[in-house]
PDB file of C-alpha atoms in Angstrom:
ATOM      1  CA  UNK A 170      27.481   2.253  35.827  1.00 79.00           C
ATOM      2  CA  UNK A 171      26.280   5.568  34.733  1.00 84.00           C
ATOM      3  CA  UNK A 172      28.278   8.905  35.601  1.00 92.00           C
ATOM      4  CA  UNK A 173      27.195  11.825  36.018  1.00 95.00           C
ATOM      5  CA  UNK A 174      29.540  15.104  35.349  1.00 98.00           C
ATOM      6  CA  UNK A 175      28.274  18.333  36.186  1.00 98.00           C
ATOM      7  CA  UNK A 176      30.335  21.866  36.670  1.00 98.00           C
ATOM      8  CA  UNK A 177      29.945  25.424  37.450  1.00 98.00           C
ATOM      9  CA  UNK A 178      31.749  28.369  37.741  1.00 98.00           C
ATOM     10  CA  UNK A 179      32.135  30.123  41.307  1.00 98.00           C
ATOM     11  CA  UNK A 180      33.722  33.857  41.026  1.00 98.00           C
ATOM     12  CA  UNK A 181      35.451  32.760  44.553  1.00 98.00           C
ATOM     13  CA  UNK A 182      39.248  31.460  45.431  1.00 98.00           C
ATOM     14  CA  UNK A 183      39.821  27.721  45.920  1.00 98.00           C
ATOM     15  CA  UNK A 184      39.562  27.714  49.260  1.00 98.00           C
ATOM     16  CA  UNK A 185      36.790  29.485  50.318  1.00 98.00           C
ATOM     17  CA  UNK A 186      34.656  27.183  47.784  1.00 98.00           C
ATOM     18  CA  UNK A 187      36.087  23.918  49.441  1.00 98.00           C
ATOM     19  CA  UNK A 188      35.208  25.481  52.864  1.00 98.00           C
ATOM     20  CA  UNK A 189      32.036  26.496  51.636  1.00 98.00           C
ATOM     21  CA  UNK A 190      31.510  22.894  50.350  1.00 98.00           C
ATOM     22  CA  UNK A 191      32.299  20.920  53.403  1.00 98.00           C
ATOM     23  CA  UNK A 192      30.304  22.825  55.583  1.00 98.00           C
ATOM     24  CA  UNK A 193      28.299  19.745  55.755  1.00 97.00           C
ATOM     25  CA  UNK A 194      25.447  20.733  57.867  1.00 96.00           C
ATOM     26  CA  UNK A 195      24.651  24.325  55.330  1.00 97.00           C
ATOM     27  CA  UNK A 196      24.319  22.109  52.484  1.00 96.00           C
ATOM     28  CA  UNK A 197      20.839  22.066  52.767  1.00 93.00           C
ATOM     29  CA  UNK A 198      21.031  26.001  51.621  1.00 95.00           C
ATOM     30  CA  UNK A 199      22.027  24.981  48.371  1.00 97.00           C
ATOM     31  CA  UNK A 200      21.519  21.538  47.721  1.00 97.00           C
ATOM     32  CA  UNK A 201      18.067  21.099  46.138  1.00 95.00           C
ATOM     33  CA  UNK A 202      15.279  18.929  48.548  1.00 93.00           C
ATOM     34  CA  UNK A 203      18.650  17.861  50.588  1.00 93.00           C
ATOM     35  CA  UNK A 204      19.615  17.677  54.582  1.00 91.00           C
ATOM     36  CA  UNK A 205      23.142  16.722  55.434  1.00 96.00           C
ATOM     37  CA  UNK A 206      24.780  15.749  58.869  1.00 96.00           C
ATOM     38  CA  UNK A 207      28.033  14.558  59.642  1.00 98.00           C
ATOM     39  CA  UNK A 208      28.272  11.117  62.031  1.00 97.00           C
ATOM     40  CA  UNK A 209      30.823  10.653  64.580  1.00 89.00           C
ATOM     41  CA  UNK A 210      32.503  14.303  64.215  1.00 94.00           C
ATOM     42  CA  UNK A 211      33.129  16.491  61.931  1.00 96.00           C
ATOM     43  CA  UNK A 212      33.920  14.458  58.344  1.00 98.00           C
ATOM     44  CA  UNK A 213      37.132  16.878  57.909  1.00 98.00           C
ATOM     45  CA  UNK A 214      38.888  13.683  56.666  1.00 98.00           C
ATOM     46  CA  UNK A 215      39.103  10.550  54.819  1.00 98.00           C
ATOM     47  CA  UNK A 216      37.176   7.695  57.141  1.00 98.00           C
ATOM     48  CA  UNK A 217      34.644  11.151  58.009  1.00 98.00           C
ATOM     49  CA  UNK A 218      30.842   9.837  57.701  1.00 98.00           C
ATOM     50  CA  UNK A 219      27.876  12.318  56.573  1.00 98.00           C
ATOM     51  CA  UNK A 220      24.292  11.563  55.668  1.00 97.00           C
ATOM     52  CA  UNK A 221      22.342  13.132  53.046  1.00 96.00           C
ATOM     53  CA  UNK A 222      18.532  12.674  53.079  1.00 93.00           C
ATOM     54  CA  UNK A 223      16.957  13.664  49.963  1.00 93.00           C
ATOM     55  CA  UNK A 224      13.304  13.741  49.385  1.00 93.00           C
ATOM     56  CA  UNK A 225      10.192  15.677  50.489  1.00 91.00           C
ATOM     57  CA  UNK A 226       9.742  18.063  53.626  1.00 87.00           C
ATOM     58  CA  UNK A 227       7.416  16.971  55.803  1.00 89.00           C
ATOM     59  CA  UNK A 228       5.320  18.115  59.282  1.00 91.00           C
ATOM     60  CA  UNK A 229       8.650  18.603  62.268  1.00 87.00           C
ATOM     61  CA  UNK A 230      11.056  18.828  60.039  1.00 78.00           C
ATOM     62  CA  UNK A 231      12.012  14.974  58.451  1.00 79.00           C
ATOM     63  CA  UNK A 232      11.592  13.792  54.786  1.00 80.00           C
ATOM     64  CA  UNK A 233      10.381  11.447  52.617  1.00 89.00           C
ATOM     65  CA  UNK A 234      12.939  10.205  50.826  1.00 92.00           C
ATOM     66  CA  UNK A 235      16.350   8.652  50.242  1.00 92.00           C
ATOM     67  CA  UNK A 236      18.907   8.220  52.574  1.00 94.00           C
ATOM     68  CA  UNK A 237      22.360   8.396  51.178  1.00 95.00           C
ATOM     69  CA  UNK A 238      25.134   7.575  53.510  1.00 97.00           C
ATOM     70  CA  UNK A 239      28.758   7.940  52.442  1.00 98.00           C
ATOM     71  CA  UNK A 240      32.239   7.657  53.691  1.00 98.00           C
ATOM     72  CA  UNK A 241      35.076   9.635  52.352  1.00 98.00           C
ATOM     73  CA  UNK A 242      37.993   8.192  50.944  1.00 98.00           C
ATOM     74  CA  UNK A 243      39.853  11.296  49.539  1.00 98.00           C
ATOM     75  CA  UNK A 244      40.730  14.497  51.070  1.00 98.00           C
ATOM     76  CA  UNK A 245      42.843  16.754  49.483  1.00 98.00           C
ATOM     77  CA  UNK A 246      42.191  20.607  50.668  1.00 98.00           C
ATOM     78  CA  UNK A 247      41.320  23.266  48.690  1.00 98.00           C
ATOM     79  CA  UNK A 248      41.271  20.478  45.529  1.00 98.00           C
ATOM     80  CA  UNK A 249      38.792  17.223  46.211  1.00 98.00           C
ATOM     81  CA  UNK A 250      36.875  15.749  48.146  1.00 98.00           C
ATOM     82  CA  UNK A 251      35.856  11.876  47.283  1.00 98.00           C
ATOM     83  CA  UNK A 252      33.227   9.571  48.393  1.00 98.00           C
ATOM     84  CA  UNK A 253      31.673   6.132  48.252  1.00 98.00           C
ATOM     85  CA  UNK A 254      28.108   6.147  48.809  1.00 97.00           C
ATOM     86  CA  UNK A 255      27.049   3.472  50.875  1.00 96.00           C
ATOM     87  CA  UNK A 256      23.324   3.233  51.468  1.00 90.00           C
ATOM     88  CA  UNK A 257      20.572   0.737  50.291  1.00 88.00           C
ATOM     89  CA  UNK A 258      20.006   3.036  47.383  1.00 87.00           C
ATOM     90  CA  UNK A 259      22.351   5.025  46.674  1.00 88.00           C
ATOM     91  CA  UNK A 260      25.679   3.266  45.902  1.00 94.00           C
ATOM     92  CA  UNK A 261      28.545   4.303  44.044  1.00 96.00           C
ATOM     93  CA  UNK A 262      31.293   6.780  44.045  1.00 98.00           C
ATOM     94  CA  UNK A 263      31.178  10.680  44.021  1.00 98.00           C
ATOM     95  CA  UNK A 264      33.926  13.334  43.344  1.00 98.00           C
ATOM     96  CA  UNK A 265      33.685  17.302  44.738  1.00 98.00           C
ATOM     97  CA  UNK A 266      36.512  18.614  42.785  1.00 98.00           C
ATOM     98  CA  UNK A 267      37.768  22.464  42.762  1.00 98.00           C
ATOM     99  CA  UNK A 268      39.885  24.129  39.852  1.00 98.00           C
ATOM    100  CA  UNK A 269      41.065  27.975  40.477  1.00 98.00           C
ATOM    101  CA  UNK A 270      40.517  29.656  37.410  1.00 98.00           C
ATOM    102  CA  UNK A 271      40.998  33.301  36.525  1.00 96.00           C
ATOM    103  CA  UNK A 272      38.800  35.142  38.798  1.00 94.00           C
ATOM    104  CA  UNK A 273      37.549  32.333  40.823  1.00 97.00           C
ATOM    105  CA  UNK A 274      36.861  28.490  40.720  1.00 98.00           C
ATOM    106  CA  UNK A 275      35.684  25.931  38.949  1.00 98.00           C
ATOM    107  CA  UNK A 276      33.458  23.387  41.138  1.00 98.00           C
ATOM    108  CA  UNK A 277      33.055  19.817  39.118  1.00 98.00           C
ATOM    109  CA  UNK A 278      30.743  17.644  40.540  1.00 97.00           C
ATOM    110  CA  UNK A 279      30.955  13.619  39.348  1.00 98.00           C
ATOM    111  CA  UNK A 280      28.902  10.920  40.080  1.00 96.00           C
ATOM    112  CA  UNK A 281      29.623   7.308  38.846  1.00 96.00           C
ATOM    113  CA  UNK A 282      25.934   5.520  40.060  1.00 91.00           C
ATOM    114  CA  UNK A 283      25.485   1.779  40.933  1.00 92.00           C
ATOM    115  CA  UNK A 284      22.035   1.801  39.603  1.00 84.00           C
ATOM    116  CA  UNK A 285      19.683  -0.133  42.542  1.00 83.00           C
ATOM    117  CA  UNK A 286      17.141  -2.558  41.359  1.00 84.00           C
ATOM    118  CA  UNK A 287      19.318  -4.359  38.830  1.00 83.00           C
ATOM    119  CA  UNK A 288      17.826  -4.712  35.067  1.00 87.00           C
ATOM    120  CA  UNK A 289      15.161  -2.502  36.292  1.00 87.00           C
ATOM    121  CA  UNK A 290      16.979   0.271  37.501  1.00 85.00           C
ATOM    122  CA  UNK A 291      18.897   0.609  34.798  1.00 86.00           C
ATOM    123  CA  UNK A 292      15.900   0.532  32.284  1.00 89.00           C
ATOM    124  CA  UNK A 293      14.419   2.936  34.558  1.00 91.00           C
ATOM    125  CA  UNK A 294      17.394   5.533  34.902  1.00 89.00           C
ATOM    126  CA  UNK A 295      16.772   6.869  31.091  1.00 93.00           C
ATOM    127  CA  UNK A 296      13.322   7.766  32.889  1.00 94.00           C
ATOM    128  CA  UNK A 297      14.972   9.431  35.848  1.00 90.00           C
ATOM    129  CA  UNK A 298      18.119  11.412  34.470  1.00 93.00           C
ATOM    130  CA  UNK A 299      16.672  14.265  33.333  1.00 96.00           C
ATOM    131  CA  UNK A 300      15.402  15.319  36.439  1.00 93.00           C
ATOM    132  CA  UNK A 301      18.287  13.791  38.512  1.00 91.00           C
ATOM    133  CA  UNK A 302      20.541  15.956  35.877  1.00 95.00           C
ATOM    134  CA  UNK A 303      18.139  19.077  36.482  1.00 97.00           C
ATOM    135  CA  UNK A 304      18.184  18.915  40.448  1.00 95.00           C
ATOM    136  CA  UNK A 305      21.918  18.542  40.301  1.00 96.00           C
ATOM    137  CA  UNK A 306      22.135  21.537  37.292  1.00 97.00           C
ATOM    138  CA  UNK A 307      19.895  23.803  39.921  1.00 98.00           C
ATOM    139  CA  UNK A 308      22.145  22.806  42.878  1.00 98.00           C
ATOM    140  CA  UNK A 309      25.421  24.042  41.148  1.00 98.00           C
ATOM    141  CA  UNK A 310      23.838  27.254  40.732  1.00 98.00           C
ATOM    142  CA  UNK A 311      22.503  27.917  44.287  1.00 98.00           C
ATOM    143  CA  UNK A 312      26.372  26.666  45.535  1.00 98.00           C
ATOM    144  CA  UNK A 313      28.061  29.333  42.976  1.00 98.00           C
ATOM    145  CA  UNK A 314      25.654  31.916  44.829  1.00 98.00           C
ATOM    146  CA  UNK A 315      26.140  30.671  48.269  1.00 98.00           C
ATOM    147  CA  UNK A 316      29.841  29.630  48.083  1.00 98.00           C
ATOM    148  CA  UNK A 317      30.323  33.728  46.904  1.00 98.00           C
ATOM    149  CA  UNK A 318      28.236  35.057  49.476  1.00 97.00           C
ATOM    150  CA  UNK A 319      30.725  33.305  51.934  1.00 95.00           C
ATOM    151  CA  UNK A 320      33.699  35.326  50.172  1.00 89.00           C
ATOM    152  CA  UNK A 321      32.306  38.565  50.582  1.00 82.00           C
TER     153      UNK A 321
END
């Protein structure tokens, strides 16, 4: 299973980072092509649910894309945030982490993939990391902006 480990600096404490970061429905602002919503409440906890469909905008406001539904399983404010993606596509396990640093935080985002469509996913994902890397890369950088707009 591939993983994926991406970070960026956020000139922001801990906990306004985290907050920032499980404001599930704003995600959207930052994360690239992305609409989040929690399911059943709020998803301030370990058993909380969210969906995340990625993918293209289109006429009243849906997408074409990729549903990825996930459950998390660790919750440790201002620190981490874990979850196991769930969906028909998108499976795995994902990791929000937060490190203070001096002058701020340091968000880590990690992704270990179970590739879908067996042999052919994973002869495919060679193909598809560079932009999956790039969207993620872009991401980071619109959450350092929004996450210390929120601290202002």
């Amino acid at each position: 299973m591939p993983e994926l480990v991406e970070t960026v600096d956020v000139a922001a404490p801990p906990e306004v980072v985290f907050a920032a970061l499980v404001d599930w429905p704003t995600q959207g602002e930052w994360m690239l092509l992305t609409d989040v919503r929690t399911v059943d409440g709020d998803a301030q906890g370990v058993g909380g649910r969210i969906e995340a469909r990625t993918g293209v905008p289109l006429p009243g406001g849906r997408r074409l894309g990729v549903l990825d539904r996930m459950t998390i399983t660790g919750w440790d404010p201002p620190s981490v945030v874990d979850v196991r993606h769930t969906g028909r596509v998108v499976r795995g396990t994902g990791s929000f982490q937060v490190r203070q640093r001096d002058g701020g935080s340091t968000f880590i985002w990690v992704e270990t993939l179970d590739l879908p469509l067996g042999a052919l996913g994973r002869l495919g994902w060679p193909l598809v990391k560079p932009a999956f890397v790039a969207g993620v890369r872009l991401s980071l950088r619109r959450f350092a902006r929004y996450a210390e707009s929120r601290a202002r």
